[in-house]
PDB file of C-alpha atoms in Angstrom:
ATOM      1  CA  ILE A   1       7.245  -2.872 -37.590  1.00 93.00           C
ATOM      2  CA  ILE A   2      10.530  -3.334 -35.708  1.00 93.00           C
ATOM      3  CA  PHE A   3      10.232  -6.240 -33.292  1.00 89.00           C
ATOM      4  CA  GLN A   4      11.717  -6.425 -29.819  1.00 87.00           C
ATOM      5  CA  ASP A   5      13.926  -9.484 -30.141  1.00 86.00           C
ATOM      6  CA  PRO A   6      16.018  -9.850 -33.322  1.00 83.00           C
ATOM      7  CA  TYR A   7      16.958 -13.375 -32.238  1.00 83.00           C
ATOM      8  CA  GLU A   8      13.318 -14.489 -32.507  1.00 88.00           C
ATOM      9  CA  SER A   9      11.909 -12.183 -35.189  1.00 87.00           C
ATOM     10  CA  LEU A  10      14.395 -13.150 -37.906  1.00 92.00           C
ATOM     11  CA  ASN A  11      14.046 -16.426 -39.790  1.00 93.00           C
ATOM     12  CA  PRO A  12      17.318 -18.344 -39.204  1.00 93.00           C
ATOM     13  CA  ARG A  13      16.906 -20.079 -42.593  1.00 95.00           C
ATOM     14  CA  GLN A  14      16.729 -16.843 -44.573  1.00 95.00           C
ATOM     15  CA  THR A  15      19.779 -14.916 -45.699  1.00 97.00           C
ATOM     16  CA  VAL A  16      20.127 -11.202 -45.081  1.00 97.00           C
ATOM     17  CA  PHE A  17      19.100 -10.537 -48.681  1.00 97.00           C
ATOM     18  CA  ALA A  18      16.014 -12.771 -48.496  1.00 96.00           C
ATOM     19  CA  THR A  19      14.964 -11.211 -45.173  1.00 96.00           C
ATOM     20  CA  VAL A  20      15.047  -7.629 -46.431  1.00 96.00           C
ATOM     21  CA  ALA A  21      13.730  -8.444 -49.914  1.00 96.00           C
ATOM     22  CA  GLU A  22      10.679 -10.362 -48.695  1.00 95.00           C
ATOM     23  CA  PRO A  23       8.476  -7.275 -48.047  1.00 94.00           C
ATOM     24  CA  LEU A  24       9.246  -6.064 -51.579  1.00 95.00           C
ATOM     25  CA  GLU A  25       8.210  -9.409 -53.066  1.00 94.00           C
ATOM     26  CA  VAL A  26       5.062  -9.742 -50.953  1.00 94.00           C
ATOM     27  CA  ASN A  27       3.871  -6.274 -51.950  1.00 93.00           C
ATOM     28  CA  GLY A  28       4.978  -6.537 -55.583  1.00 92.00           C
ATOM     29  CA  LEU A  29       7.153  -3.424 -55.423  1.00 93.00           C
ATOM     30  CA  VAL A  30      10.040  -4.608 -57.612  1.00 91.00           C
ATOM     31  CA  HIS A  31      10.027  -6.094 -61.093  1.00 90.00           C
ATOM     32  CA  ASN A  32      13.500  -7.529 -61.552  1.00 93.00           C
ATOM     33  CA  LEU A  33      16.505  -8.777 -59.588  1.00 95.00           C
ATOM     34  CA  LYS A  34      18.593  -5.653 -60.175  1.00 95.00           C
ATOM     35  CA  GLU A  35      15.922  -3.379 -58.774  1.00 94.00           C
ATOM     36  CA  LYS A  36      15.471  -5.704 -55.806  1.00 96.00           C
ATOM     37  CA  GLU A  37      19.200  -5.736 -55.055  1.00 96.00           C
ATOM     38  CA  GLU A  38      19.366  -1.937 -55.220  1.00 96.00           C
ATOM     39  CA  ARG A  39      16.448  -1.524 -52.794  1.00 96.00           C
ATOM     40  CA  VAL A  40      17.915  -4.059 -50.356  1.00 97.00           C
ATOM     41  CA  GLU A  41      21.331  -2.409 -50.521  1.00 97.00           C
ATOM     42  CA  GLU A  42      19.760   0.990 -49.923  1.00 97.00           C
ATOM     43  CA  ALA A  43      17.852  -0.253 -46.865  1.00 97.00           C
ATOM     44  CA  LEU A  44      20.907  -1.927 -45.338  1.00 97.00           C
ATOM     45  CA  CYS A  45      22.935   1.254 -45.801  1.00 97.00           C
ATOM     46  CA  GLN A  46      20.185   3.338 -44.214  1.00 96.00           C
ATOM     47  CA  ALA A  47      20.199   0.930 -41.248  1.00 96.00           C
ATOM     48  CA  GLY A  48      23.895   1.604 -40.748  1.00 95.00           C
ATOM     49  CA  LEU A  49      25.295  -1.686 -42.084  1.00 94.00           C
ATOM     50  CA  SER A  50      28.520  -1.234 -44.030  1.00 91.00           C
ATOM     51  CA  ASN A  51      29.476  -3.334 -47.075  1.00 93.00           C
ATOM     52  CA  PRO A  52      25.843  -4.395 -47.576  1.00 94.00           C
ATOM     53  CA  ARG A  53      26.436  -6.605 -50.621  1.00 94.00           C
ATOM     54  CA  GLU A  54      28.921  -8.672 -48.629  1.00 95.00           C
ATOM     55  CA  LEU A  55      26.118  -9.339 -46.130  1.00 95.00           C
ATOM     56  CA  PHE A  56      23.632 -10.558 -48.745  1.00 96.00           C
ATOM     57  CA  ILE A  57      24.546 -14.239 -48.319  1.00 96.00           C
ATOM     58  CA  ARG A  58      24.995 -14.246 -44.559  1.00 96.00           C
ATOM     59  CA  TYR A  59      22.505 -15.720 -42.093  1.00 96.00           C
ATOM     60  CA  PRO A  60      21.295 -14.099 -38.840  1.00 94.00           C
ATOM     61  CA  HIS A  61      23.485 -16.295 -36.631  1.00 94.00           C
ATOM     62  CA  GLU A  62      26.548 -14.903 -38.424  1.00 95.00           C
ATOM     63  CA  LEU A  63      25.743 -11.364 -37.285  1.00 93.00           C
ATOM     64  CA  SER A  64      26.259  -9.629 -33.953  1.00 90.00           C
ATOM     65  CA  GLY A  65      23.281  -8.560 -31.823  1.00 87.00           C
ATOM     66  CA  GLY A  66      23.543  -4.980 -33.015  1.00 90.00           C
ATOM     67  CA  GLN A  67      23.795  -6.073 -36.646  1.00 94.00           C
ATOM     68  CA  ARG A  68      20.734  -8.275 -36.244  1.00 94.00           C
ATOM     69  CA  GLN A  69      18.681  -5.376 -34.924  1.00 93.00           C
ATOM     70  CA  ARG A  70      19.921  -3.181 -37.772  1.00 95.00           C
ATOM     71  CA  LEU A  71      18.847  -5.948 -40.143  1.00 96.00           C
ATOM     72  CA  ALA A  72      15.378  -5.862 -38.578  1.00 94.00           C
ATOM     73  CA  ILE A  73      15.324  -2.088 -39.056  1.00 96.00           C
ATOM     74  CA  ALA A  74      16.382  -2.509 -42.695  1.00 96.00           C
ATOM     75  CA  GLY A  75      13.453  -4.885 -43.197  1.00 95.00           C
ATOM     76  CA  ALA A  76      11.130  -2.065 -42.125  1.00 95.00           C
ATOM     77  CA  LEU A  77      12.931   0.649 -44.091  1.00 96.00           C
ATOM     78  CA  VAL A  78      12.928  -1.246 -47.382  1.00 96.00           C
ATOM     79  CA  LEU A  79       9.270  -0.312 -47.912  1.00 95.00           C
ATOM     80  CA  ARG A  80      10.184   3.390 -47.530  1.00 95.00           C
ATOM     81  CA  PRO A  81       7.526   3.848 -44.849  1.00 95.00           C
ATOM     82  CA  GLN A  82       6.181   7.025 -43.303  1.00 95.00           C
ATOM     83  CA  PHE A  83       5.171   5.271 -40.071  1.00 97.00           C
ATOM     84  CA  ILE A  84       6.968   2.538 -38.105  1.00 96.00           C
ATOM     85  CA  VAL A  85       5.862   0.675 -34.981  1.00 96.00           C
ATOM     86  CA  ALA A  86       8.977   0.078 -32.860  1.00 95.00           C
ATOM     87  CA  ASP A  87       8.193  -2.516 -30.183  1.00 94.00           C
ATOM     88  CA  GLU A  88      10.878  -2.243 -27.470  1.00 92.00           C
ATOM     89  CA  PRO A  89      13.544  -1.966 -30.207  1.00 92.00           C
ATOM     90  CA  VAL A  90      16.524  -1.694 -27.819  1.00 90.00           C
ATOM     91  CA  SER A  91      15.447  -3.640 -24.722  1.00 87.00           C
ATOM     92  CA  MET A  92      17.244  -6.832 -25.811  1.00 84.00           C
ATOM     93  CA  LEU A  93      20.509  -5.067 -26.651  1.00 86.00           C
ATOM     94  CA  ASP A  94      23.597  -4.404 -24.561  1.00 86.00           C
ATOM     95  CA  LEU A  95      23.906  -0.874 -23.221  1.00 83.00           C
ATOM     96  CA  SER A  96      26.935  -0.290 -25.414  1.00 83.00           C
ATOM     97  CA  ILE A  97      24.833  -0.962 -28.519  1.00 89.00           C
ATOM     98  CA  ARG A  98      21.618   0.840 -27.506  1.00 90.00           C
ATOM     99  CA  ALA A  99      22.992   4.336 -28.030  1.00 90.00           C
ATOM    100  CA  GLY A 100      23.965   3.566 -31.630  1.00 92.00           C
ATOM    101  CA  ILE A 101      20.549   2.106 -32.473  1.00 93.00           C
ATOM    102  CA  LEU A 102      18.725   5.034 -30.866  1.00 93.00           C
ATOM    103  CA  LYS A 103      20.941   7.550 -32.668  1.00 93.00           C
ATOM    104  CA  LEU A 104      20.208   5.734 -35.937  1.00 94.00           C
ATOM    105  CA  MET A 105      16.427   5.798 -35.381  1.00 94.00           C
ATOM    106  CA  VAL A 106      16.388   9.472 -34.405  1.00 93.00           C
ATOM    107  CA  GLY A 107      18.520  10.291 -37.440  1.00 94.00           C
ATOM    108  CA  LEU A 108      16.139   8.403 -39.745  1.00 94.00           C
ATOM    109  CA  ARG A 109      13.216  10.268 -38.197  1.00 93.00           C
ATOM    110  CA  ASP A 110      14.813  13.629 -38.916  1.00 92.00           C
ATOM    111  CA  GLU A 111      16.232  12.807 -42.367  1.00 93.00           C
ATOM    112  CA  MET A 112      13.356  10.782 -43.821  1.00 93.00           C
ATOM    113  CA  GLY A 113      10.399  12.257 -41.958  1.00 93.00           C
ATOM    114  CA  ILE A 114       9.470   8.899 -40.407  1.00 94.00           C
ATOM    115  CA  SER A 115       7.017   8.849 -37.499  1.00 95.00           C
ATOM    116  CA  TYR A 116       7.447   6.193 -34.798  1.00 96.00           C
ATOM    117  CA  LEU A 117       5.043   4.579 -32.394  1.00 96.00           C
ATOM    118  CA  PHE A 118       7.775   3.743 -29.879  1.00 96.00           C
ATOM    119  CA  ILE A 119       6.634   1.139 -27.334  1.00 95.00           C
ATOM    120  CA  THR A 120       8.766   0.938 -24.191  1.00 94.00           C
ATOM    121  CA  HIS A 121       8.652   0.311 -20.447  1.00 92.00           C
ATOM    122  CA  ASP A 122      11.531   2.750 -19.945  1.00 91.00           C
ATOM    123  CA  LEU A 123       9.957   6.144 -19.281  1.00 92.00           C
ATOM    124  CA  SER A 124      13.294   7.958 -19.337  1.00 89.00           C
ATOM    125  CA  LEU A 125      13.936   6.519 -22.801  1.00 90.00           C
ATOM    126  CA  ALA A 126      10.476   7.599 -23.956  1.00 92.00           C
ATOM    127  CA  TRP A 127      11.247  11.126 -22.746  1.00 92.00           C
ATOM    128  CA  LEU A 128      14.509  11.094 -24.699  1.00 89.00           C
ATOM    129  CA  VAL A 129      13.111  10.071 -28.093  1.00 90.00           C
ATOM    130  CA  SER A 130       9.440  11.112 -28.087  1.00 93.00           C
ATOM    131  CA  ASP A 131       7.489  14.225 -28.944  1.00 95.00           C
ATOM    132  CA  ARG A 132       4.385  12.915 -27.162  1.00 97.00           C
ATOM    133  CA  ILE A 133       3.968  10.215 -24.515  1.00 97.00           C
ATOM    134  CA  ALA A 134       0.940   8.057 -23.747  1.00 97.00           C
ATOM    135  CA  ILE A 135       1.036   6.114 -20.475  1.00 97.00           C
ATOM    136  CA  MET A 136      -1.113   2.980 -20.383  1.00 96.00           C
ATOM    137  CA  TYR A 137      -2.342   0.836 -17.519  1.00 96.00           C
ATOM    138  CA  LEU A 138      -4.053  -2.498 -18.201  1.00 94.00           C
ATOM    139  CA  GLY A 139      -4.596  -1.601 -21.840  1.00 93.00           C
ATOM    140  CA  LYS A 140      -6.064   1.872 -21.319  1.00 95.00           C
ATOM    141  CA  ILE A 141      -4.393   5.253 -21.807  1.00 97.00           C
ATOM    142  CA  VAL A 142      -4.397   7.057 -18.441  1.00 97.00           C
ATOM    143  CA  GLU A 143      -2.304  10.071 -19.476  1.00 97.00           C
ATOM    144  CA  LEU A 144      -1.366  11.626 -22.798  1.00 98.00           C
ATOM    145  CA  GLY A 145       0.564  14.768 -23.614  1.00 97.00           C
ATOM    146  CA  SER A 146       3.837  16.235 -24.776  1.00 97.00           C
ATOM    147  CA  ALA A 147       6.923  14.463 -23.452  1.00 96.00           C
ATOM    148  CA  ASP A 148       7.920  17.418 -21.279  1.00 95.00           C
ATOM    149  CA  ALA A 149       4.402  17.883 -19.883  1.00 96.00           C
ATOM    150  CA  VAL A 150       3.992  14.226 -18.929  1.00 96.00           C
ATOM    151  CA  ILE A 151       7.436  13.941 -17.312  1.00 94.00           C
ATOM    152  CA  LYS A 152       7.647  17.348 -15.646  1.00 93.00           C
ATOM    153  CA  SER A 153       3.991  17.677 -14.652  1.00 94.00           C
ATOM    154  CA  PRO A 154       2.382  14.203 -14.461  1.00 95.00           C
ATOM    155  CA  GLN A 155      -1.304  14.329 -13.565  1.00 95.00           C
ATOM    156  CA  HIS A 156      -2.438  10.718 -13.128  1.00 96.00           C
ATOM    157  CA  PRO A 157      -1.347   8.901  -9.922  1.00 95.00           C
ATOM    158  CA  TYR A 158       0.159   6.064 -11.963  1.00 95.00           C
ATOM    159  CA  ALA A 159       2.111   8.508 -14.123  1.00 95.00           C
ATOM    160  CA  ARG A 160       3.366  10.318 -11.005  1.00 93.00           C
ATOM    161  CA  ALA A 161       4.527   7.015  -9.525  1.00 92.00           C
ATOM    162  CA  LEU A 162       6.380   6.067 -12.711  1.00 93.00           C
ATOM    163  CA  VAL A 163       8.065   9.453 -12.975  1.00 92.00           C
ATOM    164  CA  SER A 164       9.091   9.352  -9.316  1.00 88.00           C
ATOM    165  CA  VAL A 165      11.189   6.200  -9.790  1.00 86.00           C
ATOM    166  CA  ILE A 166      13.091   7.333 -12.901  1.00 85.00           C
ATOM    167  CA  PRO A 167      16.791   6.950 -12.039  1.00 79.00           C
ATOM    168  CA  VAL A 168      18.313  10.281 -11.009  1.00 74.00           C
ATOM    169  CA  PRO A 169      21.751  11.471  -9.807  1.00 67.00           C
ATOM    170  CA  LYS A 170      22.489  10.671  -6.153  1.00 63.00           C
ATOM    171  CA  LYS A 171      22.497  14.339  -5.220  1.00 54.00           C
ATOM    172  CA  ILE A 172      18.753  14.542  -5.900  1.00 56.00           C
ATOM    173  CA  SER A 173      16.589  13.556  -2.939  1.00 53.00           C
ATOM    174  CA  LEU A 174      14.765  10.239  -3.146  1.00 50.00           C
ATOM    175  CA  LEU A 175      12.172  11.147  -0.514  1.00 51.00           C
ATOM    176  CA  ASP A 176       9.455  11.845  -3.078  1.00 69.00           C
ATOM    177  CA  ARG A 177       9.508   8.381  -4.628  1.00 77.00           C
ATOM    178  CA  THR A 178       6.142   6.632  -4.820  1.00 80.00           C
ATOM    179  CA  LEU A 179       6.247   2.846  -4.548  1.00 81.00           C
ATOM    180  CA  LEU A 180       2.945   1.295  -5.579  1.00 86.00           C
ATOM    181  CA  ARG A 181       1.464  -1.366  -3.337  1.00 85.00           C
ATOM    182  CA  GLY A 182       0.147  -4.700  -4.550  1.00 86.00           C
ATOM    183  CA  GLU A 183       0.426  -6.348  -7.930  1.00 88.00           C
ATOM    184  CA  THR A 184      -0.954  -5.490 -11.347  1.00 89.00           C
ATOM    185  CA  PRO A 185      -4.403  -7.158 -11.637  1.00 89.00           C
ATOM    186  CA  ASP A 186      -5.050  -9.958 -14.081  1.00 91.00           C
ATOM    187  CA  PRO A 187      -5.838  -8.346 -17.473  1.00 90.00           C
ATOM    188  CA  VAL A 188      -8.485 -11.027 -18.018  1.00 91.00           C
ATOM    189  CA  ASN A 189     -10.293  -9.894 -14.869  1.00 92.00           C
ATOM    190  CA  ILE A 190     -10.029  -6.103 -14.899  1.00 93.00           C
ATOM    191  CA  PRO A 191     -11.340  -4.410 -11.726  1.00 91.00           C
ATOM    192  CA  PRO A 192     -14.581  -2.410 -12.008  1.00 94.00           C
ATOM    193  CA  GLY A 193     -14.469   1.348 -12.027  1.00 95.00           C
ATOM    194  CA  CYS A 194     -10.985   2.821 -12.375  1.00 95.00           C
ATOM    195  CA  ARG A 195      -8.734  -0.096 -13.184  1.00 94.00           C
ATOM    196  CA  PHE A 196      -5.917   1.481 -11.188  1.00 95.00           C
ATOM    197  CA  HIS A 197      -7.871   1.917  -7.947  1.00 94.00           C
ATOM    198  CA  PRO A 198      -6.588  -1.275  -6.171  1.00 94.00           C
ATOM    199  CA  ARG A 199      -3.077   0.228  -6.179  1.00 93.00           C
ATOM    200  CA  CYS A 200      -3.869   3.933  -6.186  1.00 93.00           C
ATOM    201  CA  PRO A 201      -2.680   5.936  -3.134  1.00 90.00           C
ATOM    202  CA  VAL A 202      -5.512   8.485  -3.515  1.00 91.00           C
ATOM    203  CA  ALA A 203      -8.403   6.150  -4.395  1.00 92.00           C
ATOM    204  CA  GLU A 204     -11.872   6.958  -3.042  1.00 94.00           C
ATOM    205  CA  PRO A 205     -15.090   4.864  -3.064  1.00 93.00           C
ATOM    206  CA  CYS A 206     -16.209   6.469  -6.340  1.00 94.00           C
ATOM    207  CA  CYS A 207     -13.094   5.070  -8.031  1.00 95.00           C
ATOM    208  CA  ARG A 208     -14.373   1.524  -7.462  1.00 94.00           C
ATOM    209  CA  GLU A 209     -17.673   2.282  -9.161  1.00 93.00           C
ATOM    210  CA  GLU A 210     -17.114   4.693 -12.044  1.00 95.00           C
ATOM    211  CA  GLU A 211     -14.385   4.505 -14.680  1.00 94.00           C
ATOM    212  CA  PRO A 212     -12.887   7.962 -15.335  1.00 95.00           C
ATOM    213  CA  LEU A 213     -12.841   9.299 -18.868  1.00 95.00           C
ATOM    214  CA  LEU A 214      -9.757  10.638 -20.608  1.00 96.00           C
ATOM    215  CA  ARG A 215     -10.240  14.401 -20.566  1.00 95.00           C
ATOM    216  CA  GLU A 216      -8.160  17.474 -21.283  1.00 96.00           C
ATOM    217  CA  VAL A 217      -6.643  18.798 -18.055  1.00 94.00           C
ATOM    218  CA  ALA A 218      -4.333  21.333 -19.736  1.00 94.00           C
ATOM    219  CA  PRO A 219      -3.815  22.372 -23.368  1.00 95.00           C
ATOM    220  CA  GLN A 220      -3.027  19.155 -25.304  1.00 95.00           C
ATOM    221  CA  HIS A 221      -2.542  17.274 -21.993  1.00 97.00           C
ATOM    222  CA  TYR A 222      -5.052  14.560 -21.120  1.00 97.00           C
ATOM    223  CA  GLY A 223      -5.636  12.438 -18.023  1.00 97.00           C
ATOM    224  CA  ALA A 224      -8.107   9.773 -16.891  1.00 96.00           C
ATOM    225  CA  CYS A 225      -8.652  10.334 -13.167  1.00 96.00           C
ATOM    226  CA  HIS A 226     -11.566  11.639 -11.077  1.00 94.00           C
ATOM    227  CA  PHE A 227      -9.276  13.952  -9.119  1.00 93.00           C
ATOM    228  CA  ILE A 228      -7.398  15.883 -11.796  1.00 90.00           C
TER     229      ILE A 228
END
């Protein structure tokens, strides 16, 4: 897993070497110091950190924000995984650094065959990096499909509202934007029926009583709404 905030997810008392080597030790994947050093160096290089052995004895506070996030990525890569959960991996970074981290992750995906579960609130970013997008509301998937299908032809009212407020060039009309009314309900007290109905612009009485199932509305495109 790659956590959202490298300031909080890294142990300030552990060196760079100890941070990246820990997964190897916990899982018993190395048998001597030399092998451990080689695996740590490999992971740091893959994460885009130059002169990795010079970083071995540094602590997180001695690194920049971008270096810290690359260190967090190295901690995931050291296990040579096939699947990585990336929880908002660029939301805490400056815009100038985001592009480099995203380029790194996409490059690792293509070169190493890694699959990502990329969690984000930024739908335009999801469109940029994803093959498939699942949109969730109060813990339930309301739409699922290829990135292009979900963005260019959203079916669920919540998905349509999210797509409508993606930043666009000024020349494009803003008249079709959908601004949802009300606030997101308390997740501890989820509304009966369709959990989106208190804010839905097309809700009908049946939406308050029966929860819609996720069903296929087009080839490999799924939605959970009574009216699609």
